[in-house]
Coordinates of C-alpha atoms and ligand atoms in Angstrom, one line a residue:
M1 CA -13.2 11.0 -21.1
A2 CA -12.8 11.7 -17.5
H3 CA -10.3 14.1 -15.8
V4 CA -8.6 12.5 -12.9
V5 CA -6.4 14.2 -10.3
I6 CA -3.9 12.0 -8.6
V7 CA -2.1 13.4 -5.6
G8 CA 1.3 11.9 -5.2
S9 CA 3.9 10.6 -7.6
G10 CA 5.2 7.3 -6.1
I11 CA 4.6 3.9 -7.6
A12 CA 0.9 4.0 -6.9
G13 CA 0.2 7.5 -8.3
L14 CA 2.4 7.1 -11.4
F15 CA 1.2 3.5 -12.2
A16 CA -2.5 4.6 -12.0
A17 CA -1.7 7.7 -14.1
C18 CA -0.1 5.6 -16.9
R19 CA -3.0 3.1 -17.0
L20 CA -5.7 5.8 -17.1
A21 CA -3.9 7.8 -19.7
D22 CA -3.3 4.8 -21.9
A23 CA -7.0 4.3 -21.8
G24 CA -7.7 7.8 -23.0
H25 CA -8.4 9.6 -19.7
H26 CA -6.8 12.9 -18.8
V27 CA -4.7 12.9 -15.6
T28 CA -3.0 15.6 -13.5
V29 CA -0.4 14.3 -11.1
A30 CA 0.0 16.9 -8.3
T31 CA 3.1 16.4 -6.2
K32 CA 4.5 18.7 -3.6
K33 CA 8.2 18.7 -4.6
R34 CA 9.8 17.0 -7.6
T35 CA 8.1 14.0 -9.2
K36 CA 10.8 11.7 -7.8
D37 CA 10.5 13.0 -4.2
S38 CA 8.5 10.0 -3.0
S39 CA 9.0 7.1 -0.6
T40 CA 9.0 4.8 -3.6
N41 CA 12.2 6.4 -4.8
W42 CA 13.9 5.6 -1.4
A43 CA 12.7 2.0 -1.3
Q44 CA 15.6 -0.3 -1.4
G45 CA 14.1 -3.8 -0.9
G46 CA 11.7 -4.7 -3.7
I47 CA 8.4 -6.3 -4.6
A48 CA 7.4 -9.7 -3.2
A49 CA 5.6 -11.7 -5.9
I50 CA 5.3 -15.1 -7.5
L51 CA 5.4 -14.7 -11.3
D52 CA 4.2 -18.2 -12.2
K53 CA 0.4 -18.4 -11.6
T54 CA 0.6 -22.2 -11.6
N55 CA 3.0 -22.1 -8.6
E56 CA 0.2 -22.6 -6.1
Q57 CA 2.6 -23.8 -3.4
G58 CA 4.8 -20.7 -3.8
M59 CA 1.8 -18.4 -3.6
E60 CA 0.4 -20.2 -0.5
A61 CA 3.7 -19.8 1.2
H62 CA 3.7 -16.0 0.4
I63 CA 0.1 -15.8 1.8
Q64 CA 1.1 -17.7 5.0
D65 CA 4.1 -15.5 5.6
T66 CA 2.0 -12.3 5.1
L67 CA -0.7 -13.6 7.5
R68 CA 2.0 -14.6 10.1
S69 CA 3.6 -11.2 9.9
G70 CA 0.3 -9.4 10.2
D71 CA -0.2 -11.2 13.6
G72 CA -3.7 -12.4 13.0
K73 CA -5.0 -9.0 11.9
C74 CA -4.8 -9.3 8.1
D75 CA -7.9 -9.6 6.0
E76 CA -7.1 -13.0 4.5
R77 CA -9.4 -12.5 1.5
V78 CA -7.6 -9.3 0.6
V79 CA -4.2 -11.0 1.1
R80 CA -5.1 -13.9 -1.2
S81 CA -6.5 -11.6 -3.9
I82 CA -3.4 -9.3 -4.0
I83 CA -0.9 -12.2 -4.1
A84 CA -2.9 -13.8 -6.9
E85 CA -2.5 -10.6 -8.9
A86 CA 1.2 -10.0 -8.1
G87 CA 2.7 -11.8 -11.1
A88 CA 0.5 -9.9 -13.6
R89 CA 1.5 -6.5 -12.1
I90 CA 5.2 -7.4 -12.2
L91 CA 4.8 -8.1 -15.9
D92 CA 3.0 -4.7 -16.3
L93 CA 5.9 -2.9 -14.6
I94 CA 8.4 -4.7 -16.9
Q95 CA 6.3 -3.6 -19.8
L96 CA 6.4 0.0 -18.5
G97 CA 10.2 -0.2 -18.6
V98 CA 11.2 -1.4 -15.1
E99 CA 14.3 -3.5 -15.2
F100 CA 14.4 -6.0 -12.4
E101 CA 17.7 -7.7 -11.6
K102 CA 18.5 -11.0 -13.4
E103 CA 20.8 -13.9 -12.8
Q104 CA 23.5 -14.7 -15.4
D105 CA 21.2 -17.4 -16.8
G106 CA 18.5 -14.8 -17.5
T107 CA 16.1 -15.8 -14.7
F108 CA 15.0 -13.1 -12.3
A109 CA 17.3 -12.8 -9.2
M110 CA 15.2 -13.2 -6.1
A111 CA 16.0 -11.7 -2.7
Q112 CA 14.8 -12.5 0.8
E113 CA 13.9 -10.3 3.7
G114 CA 12.7 -10.7 7.3
G115 CA 9.6 -12.7 7.8
H116 CA 9.8 -14.4 4.3
S117 CA 10.3 -18.1 4.4
T118 CA 12.0 -18.1 1.0
K119 CA 13.5 -15.8 -1.7
R120 CA 10.6 -14.2 -3.6
I121 CA 11.5 -10.5 -3.9
F122 CA 11.9 -8.8 -7.3
H123 CA 14.5 -6.1 -6.9
A124 CA 17.0 -3.9 -8.7
K125 CA 20.2 -4.2 -6.6
D126 CA 19.5 -2.1 -3.4
A127 CA 17.6 0.7 -5.2
T128 CA 14.4 -1.0 -6.5
G129 CA 12.2 2.0 -5.8
K130 CA 14.5 4.3 -7.7
E131 CA 14.4 2.0 -10.7
I132 CA 10.6 1.8 -10.6
E133 CA 10.3 5.6 -10.2
R134 CA 12.7 6.2 -13.1
A135 CA 10.8 3.9 -15.5
L136 CA 7.3 5.2 -14.5
S137 CA 8.4 8.9 -14.6
V138 CA 9.9 8.4 -18.1
Y139 CA 6.7 6.8 -19.3
A140 CA 4.4 9.5 -17.6
T141 CA 6.6 12.4 -18.8
K142 CA 6.2 11.3 -22.5
H143 CA 2.4 10.8 -22.2
D144 CA 0.5 13.8 -23.6
R145 CA -2.5 13.0 -21.5
I146 CA -0.6 13.1 -18.2
Q147 CA 0.3 16.5 -16.7
L148 CA 2.9 16.2 -14.1
R149 CA 2.6 19.1 -11.7
P150 CA 5.5 19.4 -9.3
N151 CA 5.7 22.0 -6.4
T152 CA 1.9 21.6 -6.0
L153 CA 1.0 21.0 -2.4
A154 CA -2.5 19.6 -1.9
I155 CA -4.3 21.5 0.9
D156 CA -7.9 20.1 1.0
L157 CA -10.4 18.1 -1.0
I158 CA -13.3 20.0 -2.6
Q159 CA -16.6 18.5 -1.8
R160 CA -19.3 18.4 -4.5
E161 CA -21.8 19.6 -1.9
H162 CA -20.1 21.5 0.8
G163 CA -20.5 19.7 4.2
D164 CA -22.0 16.6 2.6
P165 CA -19.5 13.8 2.2
S166 CA -22.1 11.5 0.6
Q167 CA -21.9 13.6 -2.6
G168 CA -18.2 13.0 -2.9
V169 CA -15.4 15.2 -4.2
A170 CA -14.9 17.4 -7.2
G171 CA -11.2 18.3 -7.0
V172 CA -8.4 19.6 -4.8
W173 CA -7.3 23.0 -3.6
C174 CA -3.5 23.2 -3.8
L175 CA -0.8 25.6 -3.0
D176 CA 1.3 26.4 -6.1
Q177 CA 4.6 26.7 -4.3
Q178 CA 6.1 28.8 -7.1
T179 CA 3.5 31.6 -7.0
Q180 CA 2.3 30.9 -3.4
E181 CA -1.3 31.1 -4.8
V182 CA -4.0 28.7 -3.9
I183 CA -5.2 27.0 -7.1
T184 CA -8.2 24.7 -7.8
L185 CA -7.6 21.4 -9.5
E186 CA -11.0 20.3 -10.8
A187 CA -11.5 16.6 -11.1
D188 CA -14.2 14.0 -12.0
A189 CA -12.3 11.7 -9.6
V190 CA -9.5 12.2 -7.1
I191 CA -7.0 9.5 -6.3
L192 CA -4.9 10.0 -3.1
A193 CA -1.4 8.4 -3.4
T194 CA 0.4 10.6 -0.9
G195 CA 2.3 8.0 1.1
G196 CA 2.8 7.9 4.8
V197 CA 3.7 10.0 7.8
G198 CA 7.2 9.1 8.9
C199 CA 8.1 12.7 9.5
L200 CA 6.1 12.5 12.8
W201 CA 9.1 10.8 14.3
K202 CA 12.7 12.1 14.8
Q203 CA 14.3 9.1 13.2
T204 CA 12.7 8.0 10.0
T205 CA 13.6 6.3 6.8
N206 CA 11.0 8.5 4.9
P207 CA 11.7 11.5 2.7
S208 CA 10.7 14.9 3.9
V209 CA 7.5 14.8 1.9
A210 CA 6.0 12.1 4.2
T211 CA 3.7 14.3 6.3
G212 CA 0.4 12.5 6.0
D213 CA -1.2 15.1 3.7
G214 CA -3.6 12.7 1.9
L215 CA -4.7 11.0 5.0
A216 CA -5.4 14.3 6.8
M217 CA -7.3 15.7 3.8
A218 CA -9.4 12.5 3.5
Y219 CA -10.2 12.5 7.2
R220 CA -11.2 16.2 7.2
T221 CA -13.5 15.4 4.2
G222 CA -15.3 12.7 6.1
A223 CA -13.5 9.6 5.0
C224 CA -12.8 6.6 7.5
V225 CA -9.3 6.0 8.7
D226 CA -8.3 2.6 10.2
N227 CA -5.5 1.0 12.1
L228 CA -3.4 4.1 12.6
A229 CA -1.9 2.6 15.8
F230 CA 0.2 0.3 13.7
I231 CA 3.3 2.3 12.8
Q232 CA 6.2 0.2 11.4
F233 CA 9.7 1.0 12.6
H234 CA 12.3 -0.5 10.4
P235 CA 14.9 -2.2 12.6
T236 CA 18.0 -1.0 10.7
S237 CA 18.5 2.6 9.7
L238 CA 22.0 3.9 9.8
S239 CA 22.9 5.5 13.1
A240 CA 24.5 8.8 11.9
P241 CA 23.2 11.6 14.2
G242 CA 22.6 14.9 12.4
Q243 CA 22.7 13.4 9.0
R244 CA 20.0 12.6 6.5
P245 CA 18.3 9.3 7.5
F246 CA 19.5 6.2 5.6
L247 CA 17.9 2.8 5.4
I248 CA 20.1 -0.3 5.6
S249 CA 17.9 -2.7 3.6
E250 CA 16.6 -5.9 5.2
A251 CA 17.8 -7.6 2.1
L252 CA 21.3 -7.4 3.7
R253 CA 20.0 -9.6 6.5
G254 CA 18.5 -11.7 3.8
V255 CA 22.0 -12.6 2.6
G256 CA 23.2 -13.3 6.1
A257 CA 24.0 -10.0 7.9
V258 CA 23.4 -10.4 11.7
L259 CA 22.4 -8.0 14.4
L260 CA 24.7 -7.9 17.5
D261 CA 24.9 -5.7 20.5
D262 CA 28.2 -4.6 22.0
E263 CA 28.5 -7.6 24.2
G264 CA 27.6 -10.0 21.4
L265 CA 30.0 -8.3 19.0
A266 CA 32.9 -8.6 21.6
S267 CA 32.1 -12.3 22.3
W268 CA 31.9 -13.2 18.6
Q269 CA 35.1 -11.4 17.8
E270 CA 36.8 -13.2 20.7
A271 CA 35.5 -16.5 19.5
C272 CA 36.7 -15.8 16.0
A273 CA 40.2 -14.9 17.3
D274 CA 40.3 -18.1 19.4
A275 CA 39.2 -20.2 16.3
I276 CA 41.9 -18.6 14.1
D277 CA 44.5 -19.3 16.8
S278 CA 43.6 -22.9 16.9
H279 CA 43.4 -23.1 13.1
Q280 CA 39.6 -23.7 13.1
E281 CA 36.8 -22.3 11.1
P282 CA 35.6 -19.0 12.8
P283 CA 32.0 -19.4 14.1
A284 CA 29.1 -17.6 12.4
P285 CA 27.8 -14.6 14.3
D286 CA 24.2 -15.8 14.4
G287 CA 24.5 -17.6 17.7
F288 CA 25.7 -14.4 19.4
S289 CA 22.7 -12.3 18.4
F290 CA 20.4 -10.8 21.1
T291 CA 17.6 -11.2 18.7
L292 CA 17.5 -15.0 19.4
N293 CA 16.1 -14.1 22.9
H294 CA 13.0 -12.8 21.0
S295 CA 12.5 -15.2 18.2
P296 CA 14.1 -18.5 16.9
D297 CA 14.4 -16.7 13.5
G298 CA 16.9 -14.2 15.1
S299 CA 17.8 -11.3 12.9
M300 CA 15.4 -12.6 10.2
A301 CA 12.3 -12.5 12.4
T302 CA 9.5 -10.1 11.4
R303 CA 10.1 -6.4 11.7
D304 CA 7.9 -5.8 14.7
I305 CA 9.9 -8.4 16.7
V306 CA 13.3 -7.3 15.6
A307 CA 12.6 -3.6 16.1
R308 CA 11.3 -4.3 19.6
A309 CA 14.3 -6.5 20.4
I310 CA 16.6 -3.6 19.4
D311 CA 14.6 -1.0 21.3
Q312 CA 14.7 -3.2 24.5
Q313 CA 18.5 -3.8 24.1
L314 CA 19.2 0.0 23.7
K315 CA 17.0 0.9 26.7
T316 CA 18.7 -1.8 28.8
S317 CA 22.3 -1.0 27.8
G318 CA 22.0 2.8 27.5
K319 CA 23.9 2.6 24.2
H320 CA 22.9 4.6 21.1
H321 CA 22.9 1.7 18.5
V322 CA 23.4 -2.0 17.9
Y323 CA 25.5 -3.4 15.0
L324 CA 24.8 -5.2 11.8
V325 CA 27.8 -7.4 11.0
T326 CA 28.6 -8.5 7.5
S327 CA 32.4 -9.4 7.7
H328 CA 31.6 -13.1 7.7
L329 CA 29.8 -12.9 4.3
T330 CA 33.0 -13.5 2.3
D331 CA 31.1 -15.5 -0.3
V332 CA 28.6 -12.7 -1.1
P333 CA 29.6 -9.9 -3.6
L334 CA 28.3 -7.3 -1.1
T335 CA 29.4 -4.1 -2.9
T336 CA 28.0 -5.3 -6.2
K337 CA 24.7 -6.3 -4.7
F338 CA 24.3 -3.3 -2.4
P339 CA 26.1 -0.4 -4.1
T340 CA 23.9 2.3 -2.6
I341 CA 24.5 1.1 0.9
S342 CA 28.2 0.5 0.3
Q343 CA 28.7 4.1 -1.1
R344 CA 26.7 5.7 1.8
L345 CA 28.8 3.8 4.4
K346 CA 32.0 5.0 2.8
K347 CA 31.0 8.6 3.6
D348 CA 31.1 7.6 7.3
G349 CA 34.4 5.8 6.8
L350 CA 32.8 2.3 7.0
T351 CA 33.4 -0.5 4.6
L352 CA 30.6 -2.9 3.8
G353 CA 31.8 -6.5 4.4
V354 CA 34.4 -5.3 6.9
D355 CA 33.1 -2.9 9.6
P356 CA 30.1 -3.4 11.9
I357 CA 27.4 -1.0 10.8
P358 CA 25.8 1.0 13.7
V359 CA 22.0 0.8 13.3
V360 CA 18.9 2.0 15.1
P361 CA 15.2 1.5 14.4
A362 CA 13.4 4.3 12.5
A363 CA 9.8 5.1 11.6
H364 CA 9.3 3.5 8.2
Y365 CA 5.8 2.7 7.2
M366 CA 2.2 3.6 8.1
V367 CA 0.2 0.3 8.1
G368 CA -3.2 1.9 8.6
G369 CA -4.7 4.6 6.4
V370 CA -7.8 5.6 4.6
R371 CA -10.1 2.6 4.7
V372 CA -10.8 1.4 1.2
D373 CA -12.8 -1.3 -0.5
D374 CA -11.5 -3.9 -3.0
I375 CA -11.4 -1.2 -5.8
G376 CA -9.7 1.5 -3.7
R377 CA -12.8 3.5 -2.9
A378 CA -12.7 5.5 0.4
Y379 CA -15.5 4.9 2.9
Q380 CA -17.5 7.6 4.6
Q381 CA -17.2 8.1 8.4
L382 CA -20.9 8.7 8.7
N383 CA -22.5 5.6 7.1
D384 CA -19.7 3.3 6.0
E385 CA -20.7 3.7 2.4
P386 CA -18.1 4.4 -0.3
M387 CA -17.5 8.1 -0.8
P388 CA -18.2 8.9 -4.4
H389 CA -15.2 9.9 -6.6
L390 CA -12.6 9.5 -3.9
F391 CA -10.0 6.8 -4.0
A392 CA -6.8 6.0 -2.0
I393 CA -3.9 3.8 -3.0
G394 CA -0.5 2.9 -1.7
E395 CA 0.7 3.7 1.8
V396 CA -2.1 6.2 2.4
A397 CA -4.7 3.4 2.0
C398 CA -5.6 0.7 4.4
T399 CA -6.7 -2.3 2.4
G400 CA -6.5 -4.9 5.2
M401 CA -3.5 -6.6 3.6
H402 CA -0.9 -5.8 6.3
G403 CA -2.9 -6.5 9.4
A404 CA -0.9 -5.4 12.5
N405 CA 2.5 -5.6 10.8
R406 CA 3.5 -5.3 7.1
L407 CA 5.6 -8.0 5.7
A408 CA 8.7 -6.6 4.0
S409 CA 8.3 -5.8 0.3
N410 CA 4.6 -6.3 0.3
S411 CA 3.9 -2.5 0.2
L412 CA 5.0 -1.8 -3.4
L413 CA 3.0 -4.9 -4.3
E414 CA -0.2 -3.7 -2.7
A415 CA 0.4 -0.2 -4.2
V416 CA 0.7 -1.5 -7.8
V417 CA -2.2 -3.9 -7.4
Y418 CA -4.6 -1.3 -6.1
A419 CA -3.4 1.4 -8.5
N420 CA -4.3 -1.0 -11.3
R421 CA -7.7 -1.8 -9.7
V422 CA -8.7 1.9 -9.3
A423 CA -7.6 2.6 -12.9
Q424 CA -9.5 -0.3 -14.2
H425 CA -12.6 0.7 -12.2
L426 CA -12.5 4.2 -13.6
I427 CA -11.9 2.9 -17.1
D428 CA -14.9 0.6 -16.9
N429 CA -17.1 3.1 -15.0
P430 CA -16.0 6.6 -16.1
P431 CA -17.3 9.1 -13.4
E432 CA -19.9 11.4 -14.6
P433 CA -18.4 14.9 -15.0
Y434 CA -19.2 17.4 -12.3
E435 CA -21.1 20.3 -13.7
G436 CA -21.5 22.4 -10.5
N437 CA -19.4 25.3 -9.3
H438 CA -16.0 24.8 -7.6
P439 CA -16.0 27.0 -4.6
A440 CA -13.0 29.3 -4.2
W441 CA -10.5 28.8 -1.5
R442 CA -11.5 30.8 1.7
A443 CA -8.9 33.5 1.2
D444 CA -10.8 36.5 2.4
G445 CA -9.2 38.5 5.1
L446 CA -6.2 36.2 5.5
D447 CA -2.7 37.5 6.0
R448 CA 0.6 36.0 5.0
L449 CA 2.0 34.5 8.1
R450 CA 4.4 37.0 9.6
E451 CA 6.3 34.8 12.0
H452 CA 7.3 31.2 11.2
A453 CA 9.0 30.7 14.5
P454 CA 5.9 29.4 16.4
I455 CA 5.3 26.9 13.6
I456 CA 8.8 25.6 13.7
H457 CA 8.6 25.4 17.4
D458 CA 5.3 23.5 17.3
R459 CA 6.6 21.0 14.8
A460 CA 9.6 20.3 16.9
S461 CA 7.4 19.8 19.9
L462 CA 5.1 17.5 18.0
V463 CA 7.9 15.3 16.7
S464 CA 9.5 15.2 20.2
T465 CA 6.1 14.1 21.7
M466 CA 5.6 11.4 19.1
T467 CA 9.2 10.2 19.5
Q468 CA 9.2 10.1 23.3
E469 CA 5.7 8.9 24.0
V470 CA 4.4 7.0 20.9
G471 CA 7.4 4.9 19.8
I472 CA 8.0 1.2 19.6
V473 CA 7.0 0.4 23.2
R474 CA 4.1 2.4 24.6
S475 CA 2.3 2.7 27.9
N476 CA -1.1 4.2 28.8
Q477 CA 0.4 7.0 30.8
R478 CA 2.7 8.1 28.0
L479 CA -0.1 7.8 25.4
R480 CA -2.4 9.9 27.5
R481 CA 0.3 12.5 28.0
A482 CA 0.8 12.6 24.2
Q483 CA -3.0 12.8 23.8
R484 CA -3.3 15.9 26.0
R485 CA -0.3 17.6 24.4
L486 CA -1.6 17.0 20.9
E487 CA -5.1 18.2 21.7
L488 CA -3.6 21.5 22.8
L489 CA -1.2 21.7 19.9
N490 CA -4.1 21.1 17.4
Q491 CA -6.1 23.9 19.0
E492 CA -3.1 26.3 18.7
I493 CA -2.4 25.3 15.1
D494 CA -6.1 25.7 14.2
L495 CA -5.9 29.3 15.4
I496 CA -2.9 30.1 13.1
W497 CA -4.5 28.2 10.2
K498 CA -7.8 30.1 10.4
A499 CA -6.0 33.5 10.4
S500 CA -3.3 33.0 7.7
L501 CA -2.7 32.2 4.1
P502 CA -1.3 28.8 3.6
S503 CA 2.4 28.0 3.4
R504 CA 4.1 24.6 3.1
A505 CA 5.1 24.8 6.7
I506 CA 1.7 25.4 8.1
V507 CA -0.1 23.0 5.8
E508 CA 2.3 20.2 6.8
L509 CA 2.1 21.0 10.5
R510 CA -1.7 21.0 10.4
N511 CA -1.6 17.6 8.7
L512 CA 1.1 16.1 11.0
A513 CA -0.6 17.3 14.2
L514 CA -4.0 15.8 13.1
I515 CA -2.5 12.5 12.2
G516 CA -0.4 12.4 15.3
H517 CA -3.6 12.8 17.3
L518 CA -5.4 10.1 15.4
V519 CA -2.4 7.7 15.9
V520 CA -2.5 8.3 19.6
N521 CA -6.3 7.9 19.9
N522 CA -6.2 4.7 17.9
A523 CA -3.3 3.4 20.1
L524 CA -5.4 4.1 23.2
E525 CA -8.3 2.3 21.7
Q526 CA -6.4 -1.0 21.2
T527 CA -7.4 -3.7 23.7
E528 CA -4.6 -6.1 23.0
N529 CA -1.0 -6.1 21.8
A530 CA -0.6 -7.3 18.2
G531 CA 2.1 -6.8 15.7
L532 CA 3.4 -3.2 15.8
H533 CA 1.3 -2.0 18.7
Y534 CA 2.9 -2.9 22.0
N535 CA 1.7 -1.3 25.2
V536 CA 3.3 -2.5 28.4
D537 CA -0.1 -2.0 30.2
L538 CA -1.6 -4.6 27.9
I539 CA 1.0 -7.3 28.4
K540 CA -0.8 -10.5 29.4
D541 CA 1.0 -12.9 31.8
D542 CA 1.5 -15.5 29.2
M543 CA 3.0 -13.1 26.6
P544 CA 6.7 -13.3 25.9
E545 CA 8.5 -10.2 27.0
Ligands
LIG1 C1 14.1 -2.7 3.0 O1 14.7 -2.7 2.0 O2 14.5 -3.2 4.1 C2 12.7 -2.1 3.0 C3 11.8 -2.9 2.3 C4 10.3 -2.6 2.7 O3 10.1 -1.8 3.6 O4 9.4 -3.3 2.2

């Protein structure tokens, strides 16, 4: 039986671990904080899927919505194959203990989010990720062939032949954050399931673990990375400066919440007051939304469009946020459907269903990642061949499904489908055990870092550069400025890295700075605007503003 190391403990990592362990393989899940500290745990929306395989029309509509959202850049073959598998994976999750919400008649309650033409999202109120993480962690914890290893920060992949990516990998060096020692996790195969890189931006919906570790490790080992220019900003995170970021799920817009700017809010409130005075029905807020200037779908347009619309509105008005209004949704049991959001708003003295919610866009999802084939194998930079024994699944991977802009609630779907495929591949083709030596970590002559101040300063400067220069709307000048700064920053970080023993701060900074640089380079390589990449210097005359 093989020994597989999985780095990351979100839906992708835990699902793959459960499948492999059920088939008799031994799995170590290395995760840098607690098992539940993953982006999955923070996901509110859900999983888009059609359960009934005979519902061809429903599946085709999901495919078309995904392709439309991806703005012509999806790999249609991949999209079709993932959506075809969706129902089976939902059943797997249910079997593993996930409880999706049901209607009173026992059928699954379906939600809708931006870019979806119909309700097709399996969810658990507004905390779907938490429910998935709960069920999978319970299953994995009980499994005697799964070792969950929290506080284990992956540093770098170990190549079977040092300097030769074609021979693949044989494990991972990790920092045991309890002992501060570097340990070697030996593996016949390594699966990266490390999530994204939202921490590169000041405002993000991601947890603090989202620092691009897996992506950076894979790149340094010689794996291909694709589509990093496409960073998805979620249109609606709570605007609460100085506080932990908080997502306001798109599912709220799915039940009718509408985005208004100050002017639209004032006009709508005035129109409502007039209507009440003349004993008429108050108007819906939809017609007052600035988002209609950008898409006939208004607040329910795809994320790239809505986030850009808000960004433009904020830049034009000089305000700090726009509003999501819900007070017209008197027929919807908002606090029952969205208990997490309702409770969080209360902390700021806001009542869901009453007060306008101040929102801003925030970095949310990395569409690109480690390029993988249909079974999740990473490719080599050198020759475009699969890299032996290295797999990537979930947000860290780029399968081709999301194109230039991910459709809401397609990410947990893609993650579970590819986790299943990698596991099945390893079950059908157990990797031959690695009999060679595992080289020790290069610890000779290294000192503990005496001063952390430069690292903290460098991270702040990196985040500030990415936020200012590599946001929702880009320009060549700003991207080049970011490129120069990041080049210098990477050189400085490399000097510290080569001279010191690793700490979480330096490991994360090294990864963030590398990925920041790759994002900028890829953004400068784009020759047209599509989906989430929008460079004012690429605007064609016939392109809507
Ligand atoms: C949300 O609930 O708005 C996020 C869902 C997603 O990113 O897919």
